[in-house]
């Protein structure tokens, strides 16, 4: 039988879960906003330096040389920002995943406890049905755990492969841009 105290405990537990979930979400947003501010500051500083450098260029050769000099740092910074965004979102996703896993485990534990209470009040012979339900819950929990671990691994591998591919493509593009700039400089 459920008492008022049981309802109060359930309400408090749900409130704590809501607060924890909100804190996880806010921490993720805070990481991304902080990153945006850092990128904006760096971008402003870099753009100021770049404009000053371009105003000091006297000829085409200097222009081409400056473009070559600026290309790789820009690509490196863009990749660093992409990696930082990936790390921040992965961290938040991992925290949220852990939260969901804890909720599933807690739900299963409470379900088994409720079944145990029900068995005490159930007619004789119902233990077999309750045992079957417990086995089904355990099997479902095991399957969920396996699927969750596999999904984490696939997501992580896919994201890392995407970041590596983007980095490789960006470096290749920078190489092509440098070689094109050299050809243009040689022709001029």
Tab-separated table of C-alpha atoms in Angstrom:
chain	number	residue	atom	x	y	z
A	1	UNK	CA	0.000	0.000	0.000
A	2	UNK	CA	1.312	3.417	-0.947
A	3	UNK	CA	1.353	6.034	1.779
A	4	UNK	CA	1.573	9.816	1.738
A	5	UNK	CA	5.221	9.507	2.685
A	6	UNK	CA	5.827	7.295	-0.355
A	7	UNK	CA	4.265	9.940	-2.614
A	8	UNK	CA	6.380	12.648	-0.969
A	9	UNK	CA	9.534	10.582	-1.477
A	10	UNK	CA	8.648	10.010	-5.135
A	11	UNK	CA	8.006	13.731	-5.593
A	12	UNK	CA	11.319	14.658	-3.978
A	13	UNK	CA	13.183	12.126	-6.106
A	14	UNK	CA	11.589	13.524	-9.271
A	15	UNK	CA	12.461	17.071	-8.218
A	16	UNK	CA	16.098	16.081	-7.660
A	17	UNK	CA	16.199	14.362	-11.049
A	18	UNK	CA	14.752	17.449	-12.728
A	19	UNK	CA	17.296	19.696	-11.050
A	20	UNK	CA	20.150	17.397	-12.064
A	21	UNK	CA	18.935	17.250	-15.655
A	22	UNK	CA	18.632	21.049	-15.758
A	23	UNK	CA	22.160	21.420	-14.365
A	24	UNK	CA	23.556	19.079	-17.022
A	25	UNK	CA	21.819	21.031	-19.790
A	26	UNK	CA	22.900	24.404	-18.396
A	27	UNK	CA	26.513	23.260	-18.034
A	28	UNK	CA	26.494	22.205	-21.688
A	29	UNK	CA	25.083	25.538	-22.797
A	30	UNK	CA	27.597	27.350	-20.601
A	31	UNK	CA	30.505	25.483	-22.250
A	32	UNK	CA	29.262	26.407	-25.728
A	33	UNK	CA	28.595	30.063	-24.871
A	34	UNK	CA	32.041	30.360	-23.302
A	35	UNK	CA	33.547	28.860	-26.438
A	36	UNK	CA	31.632	31.335	-28.609
A	37	UNK	CA	32.932	34.265	-26.577
A	38	UNK	CA	36.505	32.986	-26.758
A	39	UNK	CA	36.225	32.507	-30.523
A	40	UNK	CA	34.739	35.996	-30.951
A	41	UNK	CA	37.610	37.556	-28.956
A	42	UNK	CA	40.233	35.627	-30.923
A	43	UNK	CA	38.535	36.447	-34.214
A	44	UNK	CA	38.475	40.168	-33.422
A	45	UNK	CA	42.139	40.124	-32.449
A	46	UNK	CA	43.147	38.077	-35.499
A	47	UNK	CA	41.147	40.253	-37.873
A	48	UNK	CA	42.751	43.384	-36.461
A	49	UNK	CA	46.219	41.909	-36.969
A	50	UNK	CA	45.315	40.734	-40.474
A	51	UNK	CA	44.016	44.138	-41.532
A	52	UNK	CA	47.190	45.784	-40.205
A	53	UNK	CA	49.319	43.260	-42.068
A	54	UNK	CA	47.440	43.839	-45.337
A	55	UNK	CA	47.819	47.610	-45.039
A	56	UNK	CA	51.598	47.160	-44.880
A	57	UNK	CA	51.747	45.114	-48.107
A	58	UNK	CA	53.529	47.012	-50.894
A	59	UNK	CA	53.278	44.682	-53.903
A	60	UNK	CA	51.652	41.567	-55.370
A	61	UNK	CA	54.414	39.302	-54.110
A	62	UNK	CA	53.876	40.583	-50.576
A	63	UNK	CA	50.127	40.073	-50.950
A	64	UNK	CA	50.570	36.451	-52.055
A	65	UNK	CA	53.137	35.759	-49.348
A	66	UNK	CA	50.822	37.163	-46.686
A	67	UNK	CA	47.921	35.040	-47.947
A	68	UNK	CA	50.100	31.940	-47.745
A	69	UNK	CA	51.248	32.897	-44.274
A	70	UNK	CA	47.687	33.412	-43.029
A	71	UNK	CA	46.032	30.353	-44.613
A	72	UNK	CA	47.322	27.563	-42.371
A	73	UNK	CA	46.764	29.299	-38.996
A	74	UNK	CA	43.159	30.049	-39.997
A	75	UNK	CA	42.563	26.394	-40.884
A	76	UNK	CA	44.267	25.222	-37.684
A	77	UNK	CA	42.130	27.540	-35.576
A	78	UNK	CA	38.939	26.437	-37.325
A	79	UNK	CA	39.821	22.807	-36.676
A	80	UNK	CA	40.649	23.562	-33.051
A	81	UNK	CA	37.260	25.241	-32.606
A	82	UNK	CA	35.491	22.310	-34.264
A	83	UNK	CA	37.285	19.879	-31.953
A	84	UNK	CA	36.388	21.964	-28.906
A	85	UNK	CA	32.732	22.090	-29.949
A	86	UNK	CA	32.800	18.334	-30.498
A	87	UNK	CA	34.348	17.771	-27.059
A	88	UNK	CA	31.818	20.055	-25.353
A	89	UNK	CA	28.828	18.438	-27.016
A	90	UNK	CA	30.236	14.948	-26.452
A	91	UNK	CA	30.724	15.710	-22.782
A	92	UNK	CA	27.148	16.938	-22.422
A	93	UNK	CA	25.849	13.978	-24.408
A	94	UNK	CA	27.790	11.578	-22.183
A	95	UNK	CA	26.382	13.193	-19.041
A	96	UNK	CA	22.845	13.014	-20.429
A	97	UNK	CA	23.399	9.406	-21.468
A	98	UNK	CA	24.598	8.534	-17.979
A	99	UNK	CA	21.529	10.241	-16.529
A	100	UNK	CA	19.192	8.243	-18.781
A	101	UNK	CA	20.994	4.996	-17.967
A	102	UNK	CA	20.644	5.690	-14.252
A	103	UNK	CA	16.925	6.319	-14.740
A	104	UNK	CA	16.471	3.034	-16.584
A	105	UNK	CA	18.350	1.121	-13.881
A	106	UNK	CA	16.333	2.890	-11.181
A	107	UNK	CA	13.069	2.131	-12.963
A	108	UNK	CA	13.967	-1.545	-13.302
A	109	UNK	CA	14.968	-1.734	-9.643
A	110	UNK	CA	11.711	-0.104	-8.554
A	111	UNK	CA	9.717	-2.399	-10.818
A	112	UNK	CA	11.331	-5.472	-9.268
A	113	UNK	CA	10.720	-4.084	-5.767
A	114	UNK	CA	7.069	-3.463	-6.649
A	115	UNK	CA	6.764	-6.993	-7.979
A	116	UNK	CA	8.242	-8.327	-4.748
A	117	UNK	CA	5.622	-6.387	-2.781
A	118	UNK	CA	2.881	-7.661	-5.068
A	119	UNK	CA	4.002	-11.269	-4.588
A	120	UNK	CA	3.512	-10.961	-0.848
A	121	UNK	CA	-0.116	-10.001	-1.382
A	122	UNK	CA	-0.775	-12.210	-4.415
A	123	UNK	CA	-2.557	-15.553	-4.245
A	124	UNK	CA	-0.541	-18.734	-4.016
A	125	UNK	CA	0.967	-19.922	-7.292
A	126	UNK	CA	1.550	-16.447	-8.737
A	127	UNK	CA	5.272	-16.611	-7.950
A	128	UNK	CA	5.883	-18.219	-11.339
A	129	UNK	CA	4.315	-15.279	-13.173
A	130	UNK	CA	6.251	-12.764	-11.080
A	131	UNK	CA	9.469	-14.706	-11.683
A	132	UNK	CA	8.786	-14.634	-15.423
A	133	UNK	CA	8.210	-10.857	-15.316
A	134	UNK	CA	11.445	-10.363	-13.340
A	135	UNK	CA	13.318	-12.430	-15.908
A	136	UNK	CA	11.796	-10.356	-18.705
A	137	UNK	CA	12.845	-7.144	-16.927
A	138	UNK	CA	16.394	-8.452	-16.456
A	139	UNK	CA	16.574	-9.509	-20.106
A	140	UNK	CA	15.273	-6.132	-21.277
A	141	UNK	CA	17.770	-4.323	-19.043
A	142	UNK	CA	20.609	-6.413	-20.453
A	143	UNK	CA	19.476	-5.758	-24.005
A	144	UNK	CA	19.188	-2.021	-23.311
A	145	UNK	CA	22.682	-2.002	-21.833
A	146	UNK	CA	24.112	-3.765	-24.882
A	147	UNK	CA	22.343	-1.447	-27.318
A	148	UNK	CA	23.381	1.657	-25.345
A	149	UNK	CA	27.042	0.606	-25.290
A	150	UNK	CA	26.996	-0.207	-29.006
A	151	UNK	CA	25.320	3.101	-29.842
A	152	UNK	CA	27.908	5.016	-27.799
A	153	UNK	CA	30.757	3.241	-29.570
A	154	UNK	CA	29.300	3.761	-33.054
A	155	UNK	CA	28.506	7.420	-32.378
A	156	UNK	CA	31.953	8.068	-30.960
A	157	UNK	CA	33.732	6.305	-33.817
A	158	UNK	CA	31.598	8.075	-36.423
A	159	UNK	CA	32.179	11.514	-34.904
A	160	UNK	CA	35.920	10.978	-34.557
A	161	UNK	CA	36.127	9.763	-38.147
A	162	UNK	CA	34.224	12.856	-39.280
A	163	UNK	CA	36.569	15.186	-37.404
A	164	UNK	CA	39.621	13.377	-38.813
A	165	UNK	CA	38.214	13.541	-42.349
A	166	UNK	CA	37.464	17.252	-42.005
A	167	UNK	CA	40.975	17.876	-40.737
A	168	UNK	CA	42.509	15.940	-43.622
A	169	UNK	CA	40.331	17.761	-46.164
A	170	UNK	CA	41.165	21.147	-44.687
A	171	UNK	CA	44.889	20.439	-44.773
A	172	UNK	CA	44.642	19.212	-48.352
A	173	UNK	CA	42.715	22.343	-49.332
A	174	UNK	CA	45.356	24.496	-47.667
A	175	UNK	CA	48.053	22.673	-49.627
A	176	UNK	CA	46.205	23.240	-52.890
A	177	UNK	CA	45.722	26.917	-52.030
A	178	UNK	CA	49.437	27.320	-51.269
A	179	UNK	CA	50.490	25.631	-54.492
A	180	UNK	CA	48.028	27.749	-56.475
A	181	UNK	CA	49.312	30.903	-54.807
A	182	UNK	CA	52.915	29.909	-55.629
A	183	UNK	CA	51.990	29.353	-59.278
A	184	UNK	CA	50.280	32.740	-59.370
A	185	UNK	CA	53.294	34.373	-57.748
A	186	UNK	CA	55.651	32.727	-60.235
A	187	UNK	CA	53.503	33.893	-63.139
A	188	UNK	CA	53.433	37.481	-61.847
